[in-house]
Amino acid sequence: MSAVAERRTAVFAALRALLLEQPWGEVTLEAVARDAGVSRQTLYNAFGSRYGLAQAYTVHLADALCALIAETLTAHPDDPRTGLEEGLRLFLETAAEDPLIDRVRAGDAHHDLVRIVTTDAGPLLVRVAGQLEAAARTAWPQADPALLPPLARTLARLALSYVSVPPEYDDSPAVIASGLSMLLTPR
């Protein structure tokens, strides 16, 4: 891992740890820099602002969640429904454990955080859909290539909707994932 990647990983870990202890409004770049072992200027150079840091963290988290889904799709190449169900379940469980997502879901988020997954979510949706489409193409080479882009875009939008507006009912991630996978994949 390069020094830049290691520094970003340390910054995101520091941000996550701080968010477990306090709301976004109380998290300062100075505290993130201190806990990550970098200078505040390094954070400004890399992210530009607190909002830029939150956006980068969100992209980092989205990439990690897409990688989880890709792994489950690859693990079930002959059973797309199971692969998708497991991927969605892991996504929902992992997302619910993240403190930034938890703040948004609880309605305890600064408007900057909410913007990232609502009005400013276009680039994130495109990125996530692209990764999901690539994962589906790799896992399911026999699938109709015309069906994969709409499937990936639908999954990206559903995933983001569960981040920004949690379900108003108490279904478990496994129940939600099972229902979605049944709707989205043939048997």
XYZ file of N, CA, C and O in Angstrom:
748
model
N 0.854 -1.167 0.000
C 0.000 0.000 0.000
C 0.905 1.237 0.000
O 1.873 1.313 0.737
N 0.555 2.213 -0.822
C 1.360 3.424 -0.918
C 1.196 4.276 0.340
O 0.247 4.109 1.118
N 2.105 5.218 0.517
C 2.043 6.116 1.680
C 0.754 6.937 1.665
O 0.138 7.159 2.711
N 0.323 7.359 0.478
C -0.919 8.141 0.366
C -2.117 7.283 0.773
O -2.990 7.727 1.525
N -2.156 6.042 0.302
C -3.259 5.143 0.650
C -3.252 4.837 2.144
O -4.315 4.800 2.775
N -2.074 4.634 2.719
C -1.980 4.391 4.162
C -2.469 5.593 4.953
O -3.169 5.440 5.962
N -2.117 6.792 4.492
C -2.542 8.015 5.172
C -4.065 8.156 5.104
O -4.717 8.473 6.091
N -4.646 7.889 3.915
C -6.104 7.968 3.767
C -6.800 6.954 4.678
O -7.803 7.270 5.322
N -6.255 5.756 4.746
C -6.820 4.726 5.615
C -6.778 5.179 7.072
O -7.760 5.011 7.810
N -5.671 5.766 7.488
C -5.547 6.264 8.863
C -6.535 7.400 9.124
O -7.146 7.467 10.200
N -6.717 8.283 8.152
C -7.655 9.399 8.298
C -9.075 8.872 8.419
O -9.837 9.303 9.302
N -9.462 7.924 7.569
C -10.820 7.384 7.622
C -11.051 6.617 8.931
O -12.139 6.675 9.507
N -10.045 5.897 9.407
C -10.172 5.191 10.685
C -10.335 6.186 11.830
O -11.146 5.972 12.737
N -9.574 7.273 11.790
C -9.688 8.298 12.830
C -11.067 8.949 12.792
O -11.691 9.166 13.842
N -11.545 9.260 11.597
C -12.869 9.865 11.468
C -13.936 8.919 12.006
O -14.822 9.324 12.770
N -13.855 7.667 11.642
C -14.838 6.678 12.109
C -14.827 6.600 13.631
O -15.877 6.595 14.276
N -13.640 6.528 14.224
C -13.527 6.442 15.682
C -14.125 7.677 16.354
O -14.835 7.560 17.361
N -13.861 8.847 15.799
C -14.420 10.070 16.368
C -15.941 10.080 16.251
O -16.641 10.523 17.168
N -16.464 9.599 15.132
C -17.918 9.571 14.943
C -18.612 8.582 15.878
O -19.788 8.738 16.167
N -17.889 7.601 16.335
C -18.459 6.680 17.316
C -18.625 7.365 18.673
O -19.448 6.958 19.480
N -17.826 8.413 18.905
C -17.833 9.104 20.195
C -18.676 10.373 20.214
O -19.146 10.780 21.267
N -18.822 11.031 19.057
C -19.483 12.336 19.051
C -20.162 12.603 17.725
O -19.835 11.981 16.723
N -21.113 13.531 17.707
C -21.806 13.865 16.457
C -20.876 14.576 15.476
O -19.860 15.159 15.856
N -21.258 14.524 14.196
C -20.486 15.145 13.123
C -20.191 16.619 13.411
O -19.095 17.098 13.165
N -21.142 17.329 13.955
C -20.963 18.749 14.230
C -19.841 19.045 15.209
O -19.318 20.156 15.244
N -19.459 18.064 15.999
C -18.382 18.237 16.970
C -17.041 17.686 16.486
O -16.024 17.847 17.156
N -17.039 17.021 15.347
C -15.799 16.463 14.796
C -15.064 17.574 14.041
O -15.619 18.175 13.132
N -13.845 17.820 14.441
C -13.045 18.854 13.776
C -11.952 18.202 12.942
O -11.518 17.079 13.225
N -11.511 18.921 11.919
C -10.391 18.426 11.121
C -9.136 18.316 11.985
O -8.315 17.427 11.773
N -9.012 19.202 12.941
C -7.861 19.153 13.846
C -7.836 17.838 14.618
O -6.789 17.196 14.744
N -8.998 17.410 15.122
C -9.082 16.144 15.871
C -8.811 14.951 14.956
O -8.103 14.019 15.343
N -9.351 14.987 13.750
C -9.110 13.895 12.802
C -7.621 13.821 12.478
O -7.019 12.736 12.494
N -7.025 14.967 12.200
C -5.596 15.011 11.874
C -4.761 14.466 13.032
O -3.860 13.640 12.830
N -5.064 14.919 14.228
C -4.318 14.478 15.422
C -4.416 12.959 15.569
O -3.412 12.268 15.733
N -5.636 12.431 15.488
C -5.836 10.995 15.694
C -5.269 10.152 14.550
O -4.932 8.989 14.747
N -5.184 10.739 13.362
C -4.633 10.017 12.208
C -3.118 10.155 12.118
O -2.482 9.475 11.307
N -2.555 11.068 12.908
C -1.110 11.277 12.881
C -0.640 12.068 11.678
O 0.472 11.854 11.179
N -1.485 12.975 11.192
C -1.119 13.842 10.070
C -1.402 15.287 10.466
O -2.048 15.556 11.478
N -0.935 16.205 9.665
C -1.194 17.615 9.949
C -2.568 18.023 9.428
O -3.119 17.393 8.516
N -3.092 19.077 10.008
C -4.381 19.603 9.544
C -4.245 20.077 8.097
O -5.162 19.902 7.290
N -3.084 20.640 7.757
C -2.851 21.092 6.383
C -2.905 19.920 5.407
O -3.406 20.053 4.287
N -2.420 18.768 5.837
C -2.493 17.568 4.993
C -3.947 17.231 4.685
O -4.288 16.897 3.549
N -4.805 17.344 5.693
C -6.231 17.084 5.465
C -6.827 18.096 4.499
O -7.579 17.724 3.591
N -6.501 19.366 4.693
C -7.023 20.396 3.777
C -6.519 20.158 2.355
O -7.272 20.294 1.394
N -5.247 19.777 2.224
C -4.697 19.507 0.884
C -5.380 18.312 0.224
O -5.624 18.308 -0.976
N -5.666 17.297 1.013
C -6.248 16.072 0.465
C -7.757 16.168 0.244
O -8.272 15.622 -0.734
N -8.462 16.878 1.136
C -9.925 16.842 1.096
C -10.579 18.213 0.931
O -11.764 18.287 0.629
N -9.850 19.272 1.169
C -10.359 20.620 0.958
C -11.180 21.181 2.101
O -11.098 22.356 2.391
N -11.978 20.334 2.750
C -12.870 20.811 3.803
C -13.422 19.605 4.562
O -13.199 18.456 4.170
N -14.185 19.888 5.605
C -14.862 18.803 6.326
C -15.836 18.087 5.399
O -15.960 16.864 5.425
N -16.546 18.861 4.569
C -17.482 18.262 3.621
C -16.731 17.359 2.639
O -17.178 16.248 2.336
N -15.583 17.804 2.163
C -14.766 16.990 1.261
C -14.296 15.708 1.930
O -14.257 14.643 1.306
N -13.950 15.806 3.212
C -13.561 14.618 3.968
C -14.742 13.658 4.085
O -14.599 12.452 3.879
N -15.918 14.189 4.396
C -17.110 13.342 4.504
C -17.432 12.678 3.162
O -17.790 11.497 3.119
N -17.301 13.425 2.068
C -17.537 12.843 0.739
C -16.545 11.721 0.459
O -16.934 10.646 -0.013
N -15.268 11.961 0.734
C -14.239 10.946 0.485
C -14.467 9.711 1.342
O -14.314 8.575 0.873
N -14.845 9.922 2.599
C -15.145 8.798 3.491
C -16.324 8.000 2.938
O -16.310 6.769 2.938
N -17.335 8.696 2.458
C -18.517 8.035 1.900
C -18.145 7.196 0.676
O -18.605 6.062 0.530
N -17.312 7.739 -0.191
C -16.855 6.989 -1.370
C -16.052 5.771 -0.932
O -16.243 4.664 -1.457
N -15.174 5.967 0.040
C -14.374 4.861 0.579
C -15.284 3.757 1.125
O -15.093 2.571 0.847
N -16.286 4.149 1.889
C -17.237 3.191 2.455
C -18.038 2.508 1.346
O -18.226 1.285 1.364
N -18.495 3.277 0.366
C -19.258 2.703 -0.756
C -18.410 1.686 -1.513
O -18.904 0.607 -1.886
N -17.144 1.998 -1.737
C -16.254 1.061 -2.422
C -16.117 -0.239 -1.628
O -16.144 -1.332 -2.195
N -15.971 -0.111 -0.309
C -15.840 -1.307 0.531
C -17.121 -2.135 0.503
O -17.069 -3.372 0.434
N -18.261 -1.473 0.535
C -19.538 -2.194 0.484
C -19.741 -2.859 -0.874
O -20.233 -3.990 -0.949
N -19.353 -2.188 -1.948
C -19.439 -2.799 -3.281
C -18.523 -4.013 -3.374
O -18.891 -5.021 -3.999
N -17.367 -3.941 -2.758
C -16.447 -5.082 -2.762
C -17.062 -6.281 -2.039
O -16.903 -7.422 -2.482
N -17.786 -6.022 -0.946
C -18.486 -7.112 -0.250
C -19.503 -7.783 -1.163
O -19.584 -9.013 -1.221
N -20.277 -6.975 -1.857
C -21.286 -7.522 -2.765
C -20.612 -8.293 -3.894
O -21.046 -9.390 -4.259
N -19.529 -7.752 -4.440
C -18.804 -8.439 -5.520
C -18.305 -9.804 -5.053
O -18.381 -10.783 -5.801
N -17.802 -9.872 -3.827
C -17.319 -11.146 -3.287
C -18.439 -12.175 -3.199
O -18.239 -13.344 -3.519
N -19.603 -11.739 -2.755
C -20.702 -12.704 -2.620
C -21.234 -13.132 -3.980
O -21.617 -14.286 -4.151
N -21.249 -12.222 -4.933
C -21.682 -12.607 -6.283
C -20.717 -13.629 -6.864
O -21.136 -14.628 -7.463
N -19.430 -13.397 -6.684
C -18.404 -14.299 -7.201
C -18.465 -15.657 -6.502
O -18.214 -16.687 -7.125
N -18.819 -15.654 -5.232
C -18.901 -16.911 -4.482
C -20.088 -17.770 -4.906
O -20.132 -18.962 -4.591
N -21.050 -17.173 -5.616
C -22.253 -17.906 -6.042
C -22.509 -17.698 -7.539
O -23.586 -17.246 -7.927
N -21.564 -18.086 -8.391
C -21.732 -17.805 -9.822
C -22.903 -18.536 -10.461
O -23.480 -18.045 -11.427
N -23.280 -19.672 -9.907
C -24.382 -20.444 -10.488
C -25.717 -20.200 -9.781
O -26.726 -20.825 -10.129
N -25.704 -19.307 -8.818
C -26.926 -19.021 -8.055
C -27.009 -17.510 -7.801
O -26.728 -17.049 -6.691
N -27.373 -16.740 -8.838
C -27.405 -15.283 -8.691
C -28.270 -14.789 -7.542
O -27.906 -13.832 -6.867
N -29.379 -15.461 -7.306
C -30.266 -14.995 -6.232
C -29.574 -15.091 -4.870
O -29.619 -14.170 -4.071
N -28.919 -16.209 -4.612
C -28.214 -16.370 -3.336
C -27.070 -15.374 -3.232
O -26.865 -14.756 -2.175
N -26.315 -15.212 -4.300
C -25.212 -14.251 -4.287
C -25.690 -12.844 -4.005
O -25.110 -12.114 -3.190
N -26.761 -12.456 -4.671
C -27.315 -11.118 -4.476
C -27.905 -10.980 -3.077
O -27.691 -9.967 -2.404
N -28.598 -11.996 -2.621
C -29.197 -11.941 -1.281
C -28.122 -11.787 -0.206
O -28.229 -10.951 0.685
N -27.071 -12.597 -0.311
C -25.983 -12.499 0.665
C -25.286 -11.141 0.584
O -24.946 -10.552 1.610
N -25.067 -10.652 -0.625
C -24.431 -9.348 -0.796
C -25.259 -8.224 -0.209
O -24.742 -7.339 0.479
N -26.552 -8.243 -0.469
C -27.430 -7.206 0.070
C -27.518 -7.284 1.592
O -27.514 -6.258 2.279
N -27.574 -8.494 2.112
C -27.617 -8.649 3.577
C -26.350 -8.078 4.208
O -26.414 -7.302 5.163
N -25.202 -8.438 3.650
C -23.939 -7.905 4.169
C -23.884 -6.383 4.049
O -23.427 -5.695 4.958
N -24.353 -5.869 2.918
C -24.383 -4.417 2.735
C -25.206 -3.758 3.834
O -24.773 -2.807 4.484
N -26.425 -4.245 4.035
C -27.329 -3.638 5.017
C -26.772 -3.743 6.436
O -26.846 -2.786 7.209
N -26.206 -4.885 6.777
C -25.640 -5.048 8.119
C -24.417 -4.161 8.323
O -24.297 -3.501 9.360
N -23.535 -4.143 7.351
C -22.313 -3.353 7.466
C -22.623 -1.865 7.464
O -22.053 -1.107 8.246
N -23.530 -1.452 6.601
C -23.901 -0.039 6.540
C -24.509 0.415 7.859
O -24.226 1.517 8.347
N -25.321 -0.425 8.468
C -25.969 -0.057 9.727
C -24.969 0.107 10.863
O -25.242 0.803 11.835
N -23.795 -0.518 10.731
C -22.771 -0.426 11.770
C -21.866 0.791 11.615
O -21.088 1.098 12.511
N -21.950 1.474 10.483
C -21.070 2.619 10.260
C -21.620 3.851 10.980
O -22.799 4.175 10.834
N -20.774 4.566 11.717
C -21.279 5.707 12.489
C -21.768 6.873 11.636
O -22.712 7.564 12.020
N -21.183 7.091 10.485
C -21.641 8.182 9.616
C -23.038 7.861 9.078
O -23.938 8.692 9.118
N -23.217 6.637 8.607
C -24.523 6.218 8.115
C -25.536 6.209 9.256
O -26.682 6.628 9.085
N -25.106 5.767 10.415
C -25.997 5.746 11.566
C -26.506 7.148 11.891
O -27.676 7.330 12.199
N -25.644 8.151 11.796
C -26.058 9.541 12.056
C -27.120 9.979 11.044
O -28.098 10.624 11.410
N -26.909 9.631 9.779
C -27.873 10.009 8.744
C -29.194 9.293 8.987
O -30.266 9.900 8.962
N -29.129 8.003 9.230
C -30.349 7.205 9.420
C -31.138 7.630 10.649
O -32.359 7.571 10.660
N -30.435 8.051 11.689
C -31.101 8.431 12.935
C -31.684 9.837 12.873
O -32.353 10.268 13.801
N -31.418 10.548 11.773
C -31.882 11.926 11.683
C -31.027 12.857 12.522
O -31.405 13.996 12.795
N -29.851 12.389 12.920
C -28.947 13.136 13.784
C -27.722 13.595 12.995
O -26.614 13.586 13.493
N -27.945 13.955 11.745
C -26.821 14.310 10.891
C -26.890 15.776 10.476
O -27.962 16.322 10.258
N -25.735 16.338 10.356
C -25.610 17.691 9.827
C -26.101 17.681 8.380
O -25.991 16.666 7.686
N -26.636 18.777 7.908
C -27.174 18.809 6.538
C -26.123 18.470 5.493
O -26.448 17.964 4.436
N -24.841 18.729 5.781
C -23.778 18.351 4.837
C -23.755 16.849 4.604
O -23.572 16.388 3.475
N -23.920 16.090 5.677
C -23.898 14.635 5.546
C -25.106 14.135 4.773
O -24.993 13.231 3.943
N -26.247 14.716 5.041
C -27.467 14.305 4.345
C -27.355 14.624 2.856
O -27.773 13.819 2.011
N -26.773 15.767 2.506
C -26.608 16.132 1.090
C -25.812 15.091 0.317
O -26.090 14.823 -0.857
N -24.809 14.506 0.954
C -23.945 13.534 0.268
C -24.755 12.359 -0.265
O -24.457 11.832 -1.331
N -25.781 11.950 0.464
C -26.565 10.781 0.056
C -27.949 11.151 -0.475
O -28.786 10.268 -0.683
N -28.176 12.443 -0.694
C -29.465 12.867 -1.276
C -29.195 13.771 -2.480
O -28.958 13.270 -3.567
N -29.210 15.062 -2.310
C -29.113 15.983 -3.443
C -27.781 15.930 -4.174
O -27.732 16.219 -5.365
N -26.703 15.570 -3.484
C -25.385 15.492 -4.122
C -24.975 14.053 -4.435
O -23.800 13.779 -4.684
N -25.911 13.128 -4.452
C -25.591 11.702 -4.571
C -25.345 11.222 -5.995
O -24.932 10.078 -6.180
N -25.555 12.046 -6.999
C -25.402 11.607 -8.385
C -24.081 10.912 -8.678
O -24.067 9.766 -9.169
N -22.942 11.542 -8.386
C -21.663 10.868 -8.655
C -21.489 9.568 -7.866
O -20.928 8.599 -8.383
N -21.990 9.541 -6.651
C -21.890 8.321 -5.848
C -22.724 7.204 -6.468
O -22.277 6.060 -6.564
N -23.926 7.530 -6.926
C -24.780 6.537 -7.586
C -24.115 5.973 -8.836
O -24.137 4.764 -9.070
N -23.514 6.841 -9.637
C -22.844 6.393 -10.862
C -21.678 5.469 -10.511
O -21.499 4.413 -11.131
N -20.911 5.844 -9.505
C -19.748 5.034 -9.094
C -20.203 3.656 -8.598
O -19.662 2.626 -8.998
N -21.187 3.649 -7.700
C -21.666 2.391 -7.134
C -22.290 1.517 -8.227
O -22.001 0.317 -8.306
N -23.116 2.093 -9.084
C -23.738 1.320 -10.167
C -22.667 0.718 -11.076
O -22.778 -0.444 -11.489
N -21.637 1.477 -11.382
C -20.552 0.969 -12.225
C -19.839 -0.213 -11.591
O -19.535 -1.205 -12.263
N -19.585 -0.111 -10.304
C -18.909 -1.214 -9.599
C -19.808 -2.449 -9.515
O -19.339 -3.580 -9.686
N -21.083 -2.223 -9.264
C -22.002 -3.365 -9.184
C -22.185 -4.031 -10.542
O -22.250 -5.258 -10.637
N -22.247 -3.219 -11.591
C -22.354 -3.793 -12.936
C -21.116 -4.611 -13.273
O -21.219 -5.733 -13.796
N -19.942 -4.090 -12.974
C -18.697 -4.825 -13.239
C -18.664 -6.130 -12.449
O -18.255 -7.180 -12.971
N -19.107 -6.079 -11.196
C -19.134 -7.298 -10.375
C -20.095 -8.324 -10.952
O -19.778 -9.516 -11.006
N -21.258 -7.880 -11.402
C -22.236 -8.793 -11.984
C -21.710 -9.400 -13.284
O -21.890 -10.597 -13.540
N -21.064 -8.588 -14.118
C -20.493 -9.109 -15.366
C -19.444 -10.181 -15.096
O -19.369 -11.183 -15.800
N -18.628 -9.954 -14.071
C -17.588 -10.922 -13.723
C -18.195 -12.199 -13.158
O -17.801 -13.300 -13.532
N -19.153 -12.049 -12.255
C -19.746 -13.213 -11.594
C -20.680 -13.996 -12.506
O -20.793 -15.208 -12.382
N -21.348 -13.280 -13.398
C -22.370 -13.906 -14.242
C -22.087 -13.630 -15.725
O -22.842 -12.919 -16.393
N -21.030 -14.202 -16.283
C -20.693 -13.918 -17.680
C -21.778 -14.374 -18.661
O -21.862 -13.849 -19.769
N -22.615 -15.295 -18.247
C -23.683 -15.795 -19.110
C -24.920 -14.891 -19.102
O -25.829 -15.060 -19.918
N -24.974 -13.914 -18.205
C -26.151 -13.041 -18.094
C -26.278 -12.148 -19.321
O -25.284 -11.792 -19.963
N -27.492 -11.786 -19.638
C -27.763 -10.865 -20.737
C -27.127 -9.522 -20.395
O -27.533 -8.871 -19.425
N -26.135 -9.081 -21.173
C -25.429 -7.839 -20.833
C -26.325 -6.594 -20.843
O -26.022 -5.620 -20.177
N -27.432 -6.654 -21.543
C -28.350 -5.507 -21.568
C -29.110 -5.357 -20.253
O -29.590 -4.262 -19.938
N -29.224 -6.444 -19.490
C -29.968 -6.389 -18.232
C -29.117 -5.927 -17.049
O -29.653 -5.477 -16.038
N -27.802 -6.027 -17.176
C -26.948 -5.711 -16.034
C -26.901 -4.223 -15.680
O -26.947 -3.897 -14.486
N -26.827 -3.306 -16.632
C -26.822 -1.882 -16.229
C -28.082 -1.455 -15.468
O -27.952 -0.826 -14.405
N -29.297 -1.804 -15.937
C -30.462 -1.391 -15.132
C -30.514 -2.085 -13.768
O -30.946 -1.483 -12.792
N -30.073 -3.340 -13.701
C -30.026 -4.025 -12.412
C -29.068 -3.294 -11.472
O -29.412 -3.016 -10.317
N -27.884 -2.957 -11.954
C -26.886 -2.277 -11.124
C -27.371 -0.903 -10.685
O -27.201 -0.521 -9.519
N -27.993 -0.161 -11.579
C -28.508 1.171 -11.206
C -29.634 1.055 -10.183
O -29.710 1.854 -9.246
N -30.486 0.059 -10.344
C -31.574 -0.154 -9.384
C -31.015 -0.522 -8.016
O -31.439 0.018 -6.990
N -30.048 -1.422 -7.991
C -29.430 -1.805 -6.720
C -28.752 -0.610 -6.054
O -28.856 -0.432 -4.838
N -28.065 0.205 -6.839
C -27.391 1.388 -6.281
C -28.402 2.330 -5.651
O -28.200 2.823 -4.533
N -29.498 2.574 -6.345
C -30.534 3.481 -5.807
C -31.198 2.889 -4.568
O -31.456 3.597 -3.598
N -31.487 1.587 -4.591
C -32.072 0.948 -3.412
C -31.120 1.029 -2.219
O -31.533 1.354 -1.102
N -29.856 0.724 -2.465
C -28.880 0.757 -1.379
C -28.796 2.159 -0.777
O -28.813 2.323 0.446
N -28.722 3.160 -1.625
C -28.628 4.529 -1.127
C -29.903 4.937 -0.398
O -29.851 5.653 0.600
N -31.038 4.448 -0.856
C -32.289 4.799 -0.176
C -32.331 4.211 1.229
O -32.888 4.818 2.136
N -31.741 3.049 1.429
C -31.714 2.458 2.757
C -30.758 3.196 3.678
O -30.869 3.098 4.898
N -29.805 3.924 3.111
C -28.903 4.754 3.914
C -29.602 6.045 4.312
O -29.614 6.434 5.474
N -30.197 6.711 3.348
C -30.753 8.039 3.624
C -32.130 8.005 4.274
O -32.478 8.899 5.038
N -32.925 6.978 3.968
C -34.262 6.863 4.557
C -34.443 5.412 4.997
O -34.848 4.563 4.201
N -34.133 5.124 6.258
C -34.255 3.735 6.704
C -35.706 3.276 6.662
O -36.621 4.101 6.706
N -35.916 1.975 6.545
C -37.279 1.462 6.492
C -38.060 1.854 7.736
O -37.510 1.947 8.824
N -39.315 2.071 7.554
C -40.179 2.451 8.674
C -40.703 1.227 9.426
O -41.524 1.335 10.305
N -40.209 0.068 9.083
C -40.603 -1.174 9.732
C -39.346 -1.851 10.270
O -38.234 -1.412 9.979
N -39.493 -2.894 11.025
C -38.373 -3.506 11.729
C -37.855 -4.799 11.093
O -37.313 -5.637 11.792
N -38.027 -4.961 9.794
C -37.517 -6.162 9.152
C -35.998 -6.210 9.281
O -35.311 -5.201 9.194
N -35.481 -7.408 9.455
C -34.030 -7.586 9.570
C -33.383 -7.411 8.200
O -34.044 -7.555 7.163
N -32.063 -7.144 8.177
C -31.370 -7.089 6.892
C -31.539 -8.358 6.064
O -31.655 -8.297 4.849
N -31.603 -9.516 6.728
C -31.771 -10.776 5.995
C -33.123 -10.833 5.301
O -33.222 -11.270 4.148
N -34.169 -10.374 5.960
C -35.513 -10.379 5.367
C -35.575 -9.399 4.204
O -36.102 -9.719 3.129
N -35.035 -8.217 4.381
C -35.020 -7.212 3.309
C -34.232 -7.734 2.118
O -34.688 -7.671 0.970
N -33.041 -8.279 2.376
C -32.192 -8.785 1.296
C -32.858 -9.930 0.554
O -32.786 -10.011 -0.676
N -33.517 -10.810 1.272
C -34.195 -11.927 0.641
C -35.299 -11.435 -0.289
O -35.420 -11.893 -1.428
N -36.095 -10.500 0.185
C -37.177 -9.963 -0.641
C -36.664 -9.253 -1.864
O -37.183 -9.449 -2.976
N -35.640 -8.433 -1.702
C -35.087 -7.703 -2.849
C -34.472 -8.656 -3.864
O -34.669 -8.497 -5.068
N -33.716 -9.624 -3.388
C -33.069 -10.550 -4.329
C -34.110 -11.367 -5.090
O -33.928 -11.665 -6.264
N -35.192 -11.712 -4.417
C -36.254 -12.480 -5.083
C -36.898 -11.639 -6.181
O -37.205 -12.135 -7.255
N -37.080 -10.369 -5.926
C -37.670 -9.485 -6.930
C -36.746 -9.218 -8.112
O -37.202 -9.037 -9.238
N -35.461 -9.155 -7.834
C -34.493 -8.706 -8.850
C -33.828 -9.803 -9.662
O -33.191 -9.520 -10.663
N -33.932 -11.055 -9.225
C -33.260 -12.123 -9.958
C -34.222 -13.288 -10.208
O -35.009 -13.642 -9.341
N -34.111 -13.887 -11.352
C -34.940 -15.069 -11.637
C -34.347 -16.297 -10.946
O -33.174 -16.338 -10.638
N -35.160 -17.280 -10.751
C -34.674 -18.571 -10.213
C -34.413 -19.501 -11.356
O -34.961 -19.548 -12.362
